[in-house]
PDB file of C-alpha atoms in Angstrom:
ATOM      1  CA  UNK B 149      28.812   8.391 -18.286  1.00 76.00           C
ATOM      2  CA  UNK B 150      28.689   7.311 -14.641  1.00 86.00           C
ATOM      3  CA  UNK B 151      25.251   6.826 -13.146  1.00 91.00           C
ATOM      4  CA  UNK B 152      24.685   8.898 -10.013  1.00 94.00           C
ATOM      5  CA  UNK B 153      23.278   6.941  -7.081  1.00 95.00           C
ATOM      6  CA  UNK B 154      21.998   8.720  -3.982  1.00 96.00           C
ATOM      7  CA  UNK B 155      22.117   6.695  -0.748  1.00 96.00           C
ATOM      8  CA  UNK B 156      19.860   7.914   2.059  1.00 96.00           C
ATOM      9  CA  UNK B 157      21.038   6.094   5.197  1.00 94.00           C
ATOM     10  CA  UNK B 158      21.686   7.344   8.739  1.00 92.00           C
ATOM     11  CA  UNK B 159      24.084   4.568   9.833  1.00 92.00           C
ATOM     12  CA  UNK B 160      27.660   5.468   8.755  1.00 93.00           C
ATOM     13  CA  UNK B 161      28.960   1.883   8.767  1.00 92.00           C
ATOM     14  CA  UNK B 162      26.228   0.689   6.426  1.00 91.00           C
ATOM     15  CA  UNK B 163      26.633   3.791   4.264  1.00 93.00           C
ATOM     16  CA  UNK B 164      30.393   3.233   3.945  1.00 94.00           C
ATOM     17  CA  UNK B 165      30.019  -0.365   2.758  1.00 93.00           C
ATOM     18  CA  UNK B 166      27.294   0.519   0.257  1.00 94.00           C
ATOM     19  CA  UNK B 167      29.052   3.555  -1.225  1.00 94.00           C
ATOM     20  CA  UNK B 168      32.270   1.546  -1.526  1.00 94.00           C
ATOM     21  CA  UNK B 169      30.480  -1.279  -3.354  1.00 93.00           C
ATOM     22  CA  UNK B 170      28.768   1.187  -5.677  1.00 94.00           C
ATOM     23  CA  UNK B 171      32.026   2.989  -6.442  1.00 94.00           C
ATOM     24  CA  UNK B 172      33.900  -0.209  -7.234  1.00 93.00           C
ATOM     25  CA  UNK B 173      31.097  -1.149  -9.651  1.00 92.00           C
ATOM     26  CA  UNK B 174      31.510   2.105 -11.553  1.00 92.00           C
ATOM     27  CA  UNK B 175      28.765   4.234 -10.019  1.00 95.00           C
ATOM     28  CA  UNK B 176      29.094   7.741  -8.623  1.00 94.00           C
ATOM     29  CA  UNK B 177      27.766   7.402  -5.086  1.00 94.00           C
ATOM     30  CA  UNK B 178      26.389  10.275  -2.980  1.00 93.00           C
ATOM     31  CA  UNK B 179      25.316   9.961   0.647  1.00 95.00           C
ATOM     32  CA  UNK B 180      22.692  11.787   2.712  1.00 94.00           C
ATOM     33  CA  UNK B 181      21.836  11.048   6.333  1.00 94.00           C
ATOM     34  CA  UNK B 182      18.337  12.526   6.390  1.00 95.00           C
ATOM     35  CA  UNK B 183      15.253  12.574   4.232  1.00 94.00           C
ATOM     36  CA  UNK B 184      15.173  16.355   3.967  1.00 94.00           C
ATOM     37  CA  UNK B 185      18.758  16.449   2.697  1.00 95.00           C
ATOM     38  CA  UNK B 186      17.850  13.797   0.125  1.00 94.00           C
ATOM     39  CA  UNK B 187      14.909  15.817  -1.166  1.00 94.00           C
ATOM     40  CA  UNK B 188      17.126  18.917  -1.490  1.00 93.00           C
ATOM     41  CA  UNK B 189      19.806  16.909  -3.313  1.00 93.00           C
ATOM     42  CA  UNK B 190      17.341  15.504  -5.832  1.00 92.00           C
ATOM     43  CA  UNK B 191      15.781  18.930  -6.394  1.00 90.00           C
ATOM     44  CA  UNK B 192      19.177  20.530  -7.067  1.00 86.00           C
ATOM     45  CA  UNK B 193      20.723  18.050  -9.488  1.00 82.00           C
ATOM     46  CA  UNK B 194      20.368  14.923 -11.606  1.00 87.00           C
ATOM     47  CA  UNK B 195      20.231  11.629  -9.706  1.00 92.00           C
ATOM     48  CA  UNK B 196      19.731   8.358 -11.604  1.00 93.00           C
ATOM     49  CA  UNK B 197      18.567   6.183  -8.689  1.00 94.00           C
ATOM     50  CA  UNK B 198      17.877   6.522  -4.953  1.00 95.00           C
ATOM     51  CA  UNK B 199      18.634   3.874  -2.322  1.00 95.00           C
ATOM     52  CA  UNK B 200      16.360   4.882   0.531  1.00 94.00           C
ATOM     53  CA  UNK B 201      16.355   3.628   4.121  1.00 92.00           C
ATOM     54  CA  UNK B 202      12.839   3.414   5.535  1.00 90.00           C
ATOM     55  CA  UNK B 203      13.919   4.183   9.130  1.00 89.00           C
ATOM     56  CA  UNK B 204      15.437   7.674   8.927  1.00 92.00           C
ATOM     57  CA  UNK B 205      15.856   9.976  11.948  1.00 92.00           C
ATOM     58  CA  UNK B 206      13.852  12.938  10.631  1.00 93.00           C
ATOM     59  CA  UNK B 207      11.037  11.343   8.580  1.00 92.00           C
ATOM     60  CA  UNK B 208       9.853   8.005   7.280  1.00 90.00           C
ATOM     61  CA  UNK B 209      11.466   6.741   4.108  1.00 90.00           C
ATOM     62  CA  UNK B 210       7.938   6.199   2.764  1.00 90.00           C
ATOM     63  CA  UNK B 211       7.211   9.911   3.258  1.00 92.00           C
ATOM     64  CA  UNK B 212      10.522  10.794   1.628  1.00 93.00           C
ATOM     65  CA  UNK B 213       9.531   8.696  -1.379  1.00 90.00           C
ATOM     66  CA  UNK B 214       6.241  10.583  -1.663  1.00 87.00           C
ATOM     67  CA  UNK B 215       8.082  13.914  -1.629  1.00 91.00           C
ATOM     68  CA  UNK B 216      10.691  12.718  -4.129  1.00 89.00           C
ATOM     69  CA  UNK B 217       8.037  11.643  -6.612  1.00 82.00           C
ATOM     70  CA  UNK B 218       6.450  15.093  -6.475  1.00 84.00           C
ATOM     71  CA  UNK B 219       9.588  16.513  -8.096  1.00 85.00           C
ATOM     72  CA  UNK B 220      11.223  13.569  -9.888  1.00 84.00           C
ATOM     73  CA  UNK B 221      10.520  10.213 -11.523  1.00 79.00           C
ATOM     74  CA  UNK B 222      13.818   8.791 -10.262  1.00 87.00           C
ATOM     75  CA  UNK B 223      13.649   5.069  -9.389  1.00 87.00           C
ATOM     76  CA  UNK B 224      13.799   4.145  -5.687  1.00 90.00           C
ATOM     77  CA  UNK B 225      15.095   1.044  -3.912  1.00 91.00           C
ATOM     78  CA  UNK B 226      13.961   0.785  -0.290  1.00 90.00           C
ATOM     79  CA  UNK B 227      16.212  -0.519   2.499  1.00 89.00           C
ATOM     80  CA  UNK B 228      14.607  -1.668   5.722  1.00 83.00           C
ATOM     81  CA  UNK B 229      15.120  -3.799   8.804  1.00 79.00           C
ATOM     82  CA  UNK B 230      11.437  -4.713   8.675  1.00 70.00           C
ATOM     83  CA  UNK B 231      10.603  -7.829   6.685  1.00 63.00           C
ATOM     84  CA  UNK B 232       6.825  -7.664   6.944  1.00 62.00           C
ATOM     85  CA  UNK B 233       4.841  -8.116   3.762  1.00 60.00           C
ATOM     86  CA  UNK B 234       2.770  -5.044   4.615  1.00 64.00           C
ATOM     87  CA  UNK B 235       5.831  -2.781   4.597  1.00 64.00           C
ATOM     88  CA  UNK B 236       6.948  -4.210   1.288  1.00 63.00           C
ATOM     89  CA  UNK B 237       3.524  -3.678  -0.281  1.00 63.00           C
ATOM     90  CA  UNK B 238       3.370  -0.113   1.026  1.00 66.00           C
ATOM     91  CA  UNK B 239       6.806   0.644  -0.399  1.00 66.00           C
ATOM     92  CA  UNK B 240       6.012  -0.747  -3.820  1.00 62.00           C
ATOM     93  CA  UNK B 241       2.601   0.941  -3.935  1.00 61.00           C
ATOM     94  CA  UNK B 242       4.302   4.275  -3.234  1.00 66.00           C
ATOM     95  CA  UNK B 243       6.359   3.812  -6.376  1.00 65.00           C
ATOM     96  CA  UNK B 244       9.356   1.927  -5.052  1.00 75.00           C
ATOM     97  CA  UNK B 245      11.132  -0.146  -7.694  1.00 75.00           C
ATOM     98  CA  UNK B 246      12.643  -2.707  -5.320  1.00 80.00           C
ATOM     99  CA  UNK B 247      12.804  -3.555  -1.602  1.00 81.00           C
ATOM    100  CA  UNK B 248      15.751  -5.048   0.265  1.00 86.00           C
ATOM    101  CA  UNK B 249      15.665  -6.253   3.873  1.00 85.00           C
ATOM    102  CA  UNK B 250      18.662  -5.807   6.189  1.00 83.00           C
ATOM    103  CA  UNK B 251      21.076  -7.489   6.599  1.00 84.00           C
ATOM    104  CA  UNK B 252      22.067  -7.815   2.958  1.00 86.00           C
ATOM    105  CA  UNK B 253      25.184  -8.119   0.846  1.00 88.00           C
ATOM    106  CA  UNK B 254      26.374  -4.828  -0.719  1.00 85.00           C
ATOM    107  CA  UNK B 255      27.066  -6.839  -3.877  1.00 86.00           C
ATOM    108  CA  UNK B 256      23.468  -8.003  -3.941  1.00 87.00           C
ATOM    109  CA  UNK B 257      22.398  -4.383  -3.639  1.00 90.00           C
ATOM    110  CA  UNK B 258      24.574  -3.250  -6.548  1.00 91.00           C
ATOM    111  CA  UNK B 259      23.135  -6.093  -8.640  1.00 90.00           C
ATOM    112  CA  UNK B 260      19.619  -4.872  -7.797  1.00 87.00           C
ATOM    113  CA  UNK B 261      20.661  -1.324  -8.726  1.00 92.00           C
ATOM    114  CA  UNK B 262      21.849  -2.501 -12.131  1.00 90.00           C
ATOM    115  CA  UNK B 263      18.643  -4.459 -12.689  1.00 85.00           C
ATOM    116  CA  UNK B 264      16.406  -1.479 -11.856  1.00 83.00           C
ATOM    117  CA  UNK B 265      18.434   0.886 -14.052  1.00 87.00           C
ATOM    118  CA  UNK B 266      18.242  -1.611 -16.896  1.00 82.00           C
ATOM    119  CA  UNK B 267      14.447  -1.890 -16.567  1.00 71.00           C
ATOM    120  CA  UNK B 268      14.069   1.884 -16.480  1.00 70.00           C
ATOM    121  CA  UNK B 269      16.295   2.266 -19.538  1.00 71.00           C
ATOM    122  CA  UNK B 270      14.252  -0.280 -21.508  1.00 55.00           C
ATOM    123  CA  UNK B 271      10.969   1.277 -20.431  1.00 51.00           C
ATOM    124  CA  UNK B 272      12.047   4.781 -21.471  1.00 52.00           C
ATOM    125  CA  UNK B 273      13.649   3.762 -24.762  1.00 49.00           C
ATOM    126  CA  UNK B 274      11.922   5.539 -27.655  1.00 48.00           C
ATOM    127  CA  UNK B 275      10.116   3.530 -30.277  1.00 44.00           C
ATOM    128  CA  UNK B 276      12.085   3.060 -33.472  1.00 45.00           C
ATOM    129  CA  UNK B 277      10.911   5.354 -36.273  1.00 43.00           C
ATOM    130  CA  UNK B 278      11.515   2.686 -38.881  1.00 43.00           C
ATOM    131  CA  UNK B 279       8.891   0.470 -37.214  1.00 57.00           C
ATOM    132  CA  UNK B 280       5.986   2.743 -38.044  1.00 61.00           C
ATOM    133  CA  UNK B 281       3.076   3.057 -40.429  1.00 68.00           C
ATOM    134  CA  UNK B 282       1.046   6.267 -40.638  1.00 77.00           C
ATOM    135  CA  UNK B 283      -0.129   7.140 -37.135  1.00 90.00           C
ATOM    136  CA  UNK B 284       1.239   3.892 -35.667  1.00 91.00           C
ATOM    137  CA  UNK B 285       4.598   3.267 -34.027  1.00 90.00           C
ATOM    138  CA  UNK B 286       5.511  -0.207 -32.831  1.00 89.00           C
ATOM    139  CA  UNK B 287       8.136  -1.505 -30.427  1.00 86.00           C
ATOM    140  CA  UNK B 288       8.336  -5.229 -31.043  1.00 82.00           C
ATOM    141  CA  UNK B 289      10.891  -5.856 -28.310  1.00 77.00           C
ATOM    142  CA  UNK B 290       8.505  -4.627 -25.631  1.00 80.00           C
ATOM    143  CA  UNK B 291       5.318  -5.532 -27.539  1.00 82.00           C
ATOM    144  CA  UNK B 292       4.041  -1.957 -27.391  1.00 88.00           C
ATOM    145  CA  UNK B 293       2.058   0.037 -29.945  1.00 92.00           C
ATOM    146  CA  UNK B 294       1.279   3.751 -29.979  1.00 93.00           C
ATOM    147  CA  UNK B 295      -1.459   5.350 -32.079  1.00 94.00           C
ATOM    148  CA  UNK B 296      -1.249   9.078 -32.763  1.00 93.00           C
ATOM    149  CA  UNK B 297       1.404   9.165 -30.043  1.00 91.00           C
ATOM    150  CA  UNK B 298      -0.751   7.477 -27.400  1.00 93.00           C
ATOM    151  CA  UNK B 299      -0.081   3.949 -26.082  1.00 93.00           C
ATOM    152  CA  UNK B 300      -2.626   1.237 -26.872  1.00 93.00           C
ATOM    153  CA  UNK B 301      -3.263  -1.379 -24.186  1.00 89.00           C
ATOM    154  CA  UNK B 302      -3.281  -4.627 -26.174  1.00 87.00           C
ATOM    155  CA  UNK B 303      -3.394  -8.291 -25.273  1.00 83.00           C
ATOM    156  CA  UNK B 304      -0.719 -10.591 -26.701  1.00 78.00           C
ATOM    157  CA  UNK B 305      -2.813 -11.739 -29.659  1.00 81.00           C
ATOM    158  CA  UNK B 306      -4.179  -8.252 -30.324  1.00 89.00           C
ATOM    159  CA  UNK B 307      -0.605  -6.979 -30.499  1.00 90.00           C
ATOM    160  CA  UNK B 308       0.427  -9.740 -32.889  1.00 87.00           C
ATOM    161  CA  UNK B 309      -2.515  -9.125 -35.226  1.00 91.00           C
ATOM    162  CA  UNK B 310      -1.869  -5.379 -35.305  1.00 93.00           C
ATOM    163  CA  UNK B 311       1.847  -6.027 -35.800  1.00 91.00           C
ATOM    164  CA  UNK B 312       1.069  -8.064 -38.933  1.00 91.00           C
ATOM    165  CA  UNK B 313      -1.231  -5.365 -40.339  1.00 93.00           C
ATOM    166  CA  UNK B 314       1.171  -2.515 -39.547  1.00 90.00           C
ATOM    167  CA  UNK B 315       3.990  -4.411 -41.212  1.00 86.00           C
ATOM    168  CA  UNK B 316       2.236  -4.291 -44.621  1.00 87.00           C
ATOM    169  CA  UNK B 317      -0.282  -1.433 -44.926  1.00 88.00           C
ATOM    170  CA  UNK B 318      -2.843  -2.031 -47.682  1.00 89.00           C
ATOM    171  CA  UNK B 319      -2.097  -5.744 -47.830  1.00 91.00           C
ATOM    172  CA  UNK B 320      -5.200  -7.879 -47.385  1.00 93.00           C
ATOM    173  CA  UNK B 321      -4.703 -10.729 -44.938  1.00 93.00           C
ATOM    174  CA  UNK B 322      -7.233 -13.541 -44.913  1.00 92.00           C
ATOM    175  CA  UNK B 323      -8.477 -14.839 -41.587  1.00 89.00           C
ATOM    176  CA  UNK B 324      -6.642 -18.112 -42.192  1.00 87.00           C
ATOM    177  CA  UNK B 325      -3.412 -16.253 -42.888  1.00 88.00           C
ATOM    178  CA  UNK B 326      -3.728 -14.168 -39.746  1.00 89.00           C
ATOM    179  CA  UNK B 327      -4.384 -17.299 -37.713  1.00 83.00           C
ATOM    180  CA  UNK B 328      -1.340 -18.972 -39.250  1.00 82.00           C
ATOM    181  CA  UNK B 329       0.910 -15.976 -38.538  1.00 83.00           C
ATOM    182  CA  UNK B 330      -0.377 -15.132 -35.051  1.00 81.00           C
ATOM    183  CA  UNK B 331      -1.565 -18.230 -33.225  1.00 73.00           C
ATOM    184  CA  UNK B 332       0.845 -20.899 -31.973  1.00 57.00           C
ATOM    185  CA  UNK B 333      -1.777 -23.577 -32.722  1.00 53.00           C
ATOM    186  CA  UNK B 334      -3.992 -22.097 -35.449  1.00 48.00           C
ATOM    187  CA  UNK B 335      -5.729 -25.412 -35.974  1.00 50.00           C
ATOM    188  CA  UNK B 336      -7.141 -25.148 -32.450  1.00 44.00           C
ATOM    189  CA  UNK B 337      -8.723 -21.735 -33.123  1.00 48.00           C
ATOM    190  CA  UNK B 338     -11.818 -20.673 -35.030  1.00 57.00           C
ATOM    191  CA  UNK B 339     -12.185 -18.094 -37.779  1.00 59.00           C
ATOM    192  CA  UNK B 340     -14.400 -15.962 -35.578  1.00 73.00           C
ATOM    193  CA  UNK B 341     -11.539 -15.677 -33.079  1.00 79.00           C
ATOM    194  CA  UNK B 342      -9.820 -13.314 -35.523  1.00 86.00           C
ATOM    195  CA  UNK B 343     -13.034 -11.304 -35.936  1.00 88.00           C
ATOM    196  CA  UNK B 344     -13.406 -10.991 -32.164  1.00 87.00           C
ATOM    197  CA  UNK B 345      -9.850  -9.722 -31.740  1.00 89.00           C
ATOM    198  CA  UNK B 346     -10.216  -7.254 -34.610  1.00 93.00           C
ATOM    199  CA  UNK B 347     -13.391  -5.913 -32.992  1.00 92.00           C
ATOM    200  CA  UNK B 348     -11.555  -5.385 -29.699  1.00 92.00           C
ATOM    201  CA  UNK B 349      -8.584  -3.720 -31.409  1.00 94.00           C
ATOM    202  CA  UNK B 350     -10.926  -1.357 -33.237  1.00 95.00           C
ATOM    203  CA  UNK B 351     -12.645  -0.393 -29.974  1.00 94.00           C
ATOM    204  CA  UNK B 352      -9.316   0.416 -28.329  1.00 94.00           C
ATOM    205  CA  UNK B 353      -8.189   2.525 -31.303  1.00 96.00           C
ATOM    206  CA  UNK B 354     -11.529   4.368 -31.339  1.00 95.00           C
ATOM    207  CA  UNK B 355     -10.945   5.297 -27.690  1.00 94.00           C
ATOM    208  CA  UNK B 356      -8.039   7.383 -29.024  1.00 94.00           C
ATOM    209  CA  UNK B 357      -9.542   8.611 -32.328  1.00 92.00           C
ATOM    210  CA  UNK B 358     -13.295   8.029 -32.266  1.00 91.00           C
ATOM    211  CA  UNK B 359     -14.006   9.047 -35.877  1.00 90.00           C
ATOM    212  CA  UNK B 360     -11.290   6.948 -37.498  1.00 92.00           C
ATOM    213  CA  UNK B 361     -11.192   3.244 -38.332  1.00 93.00           C
ATOM    214  CA  UNK B 362      -7.704   2.344 -39.605  1.00 94.00           C
ATOM    215  CA  UNK B 363      -8.615  -1.322 -40.161  1.00 95.00           C
ATOM    216  CA  UNK B 364     -10.536  -2.093 -43.320  1.00 94.00           C
ATOM    217  CA  UNK B 365     -12.795  -5.144 -43.617  1.00 94.00           C
ATOM    218  CA  UNK B 366     -12.792  -7.016 -46.910  1.00 93.00           C
ATOM    219  CA  UNK B 367     -15.990  -9.039 -46.788  1.00 88.00           C
ATOM    220  CA  UNK B 368     -15.506 -12.725 -47.386  1.00 86.00           C
ATOM    221  CA  UNK B 369     -11.715 -12.267 -47.410  1.00 89.00           C
ATOM    222  CA  UNK B 370     -10.097 -10.637 -44.405  1.00 92.00           C
ATOM    223  CA  UNK B 371      -8.592  -7.389 -43.135  1.00 95.00           C
ATOM    224  CA  UNK B 372      -6.033  -4.746 -44.046  1.00 95.00           C
ATOM    225  CA  UNK B 373      -4.557  -1.587 -42.539  1.00 93.00           C
ATOM    226  CA  UNK B 374      -5.663   1.490 -44.443  1.00 91.00           C
ATOM    227  CA  UNK B 375      -2.864   3.380 -46.178  1.00 83.00           C
ATOM    228  CA  UNK B 376      -4.619   6.761 -46.343  1.00 81.00           C
ATOM    229  CA  UNK B 377      -4.560   7.633 -42.629  1.00 75.00           C
ATOM    230  CA  UNK B 378      -2.080  10.425 -41.930  1.00 60.00           C
ATOM    231  CA  UNK B 379      -0.621  11.759 -38.713  1.00 52.00           C
TER     232      UNK B 379
END
């Protein structure tokens, strides 16, 4: 299915070159000249991405972006003749996904469009059901874990430790084994490093379910993921 791209640009010559480039790359391109028309278009139908000029005749592109994000999570690429770092920061802080300064190649713009759509697609991809254990779901490609449906903010090593435990619920992993499986240079780490990471993981999981501890400590041996925790 063709992705629908909305271009918000008041200069017809620029709009023609962009919509032509988008069309030849397989996109369905729509064009609005004003910010208010863009907001109406997004409110009335599905748009996959917005290319938004900052300098519109009726309102600032930054203000248009604010209004768009009140009604839609559609990604936005800003176009502007202003190359100042401040403008770029403002655009990105408002939720812009990319920022292109005029003049630019329409082909460069279509490449940026593809890149943003690809990132959005990867970000919104659901976690695979087969990579789950009890209340956990894990996305190894993106190094993300959810617990009872809520995302857990983990560091790289915390993710890797939890990944090992989730992979074999009930299996007791010694500290040495966890170090061997998780750390690139396990010989450079200490046993207590594992304990410290487990403590941090537990704290983050308790922020979601305060009365549960899914990680079991086997004194003198190591750790395992409990098998008796249900959704």
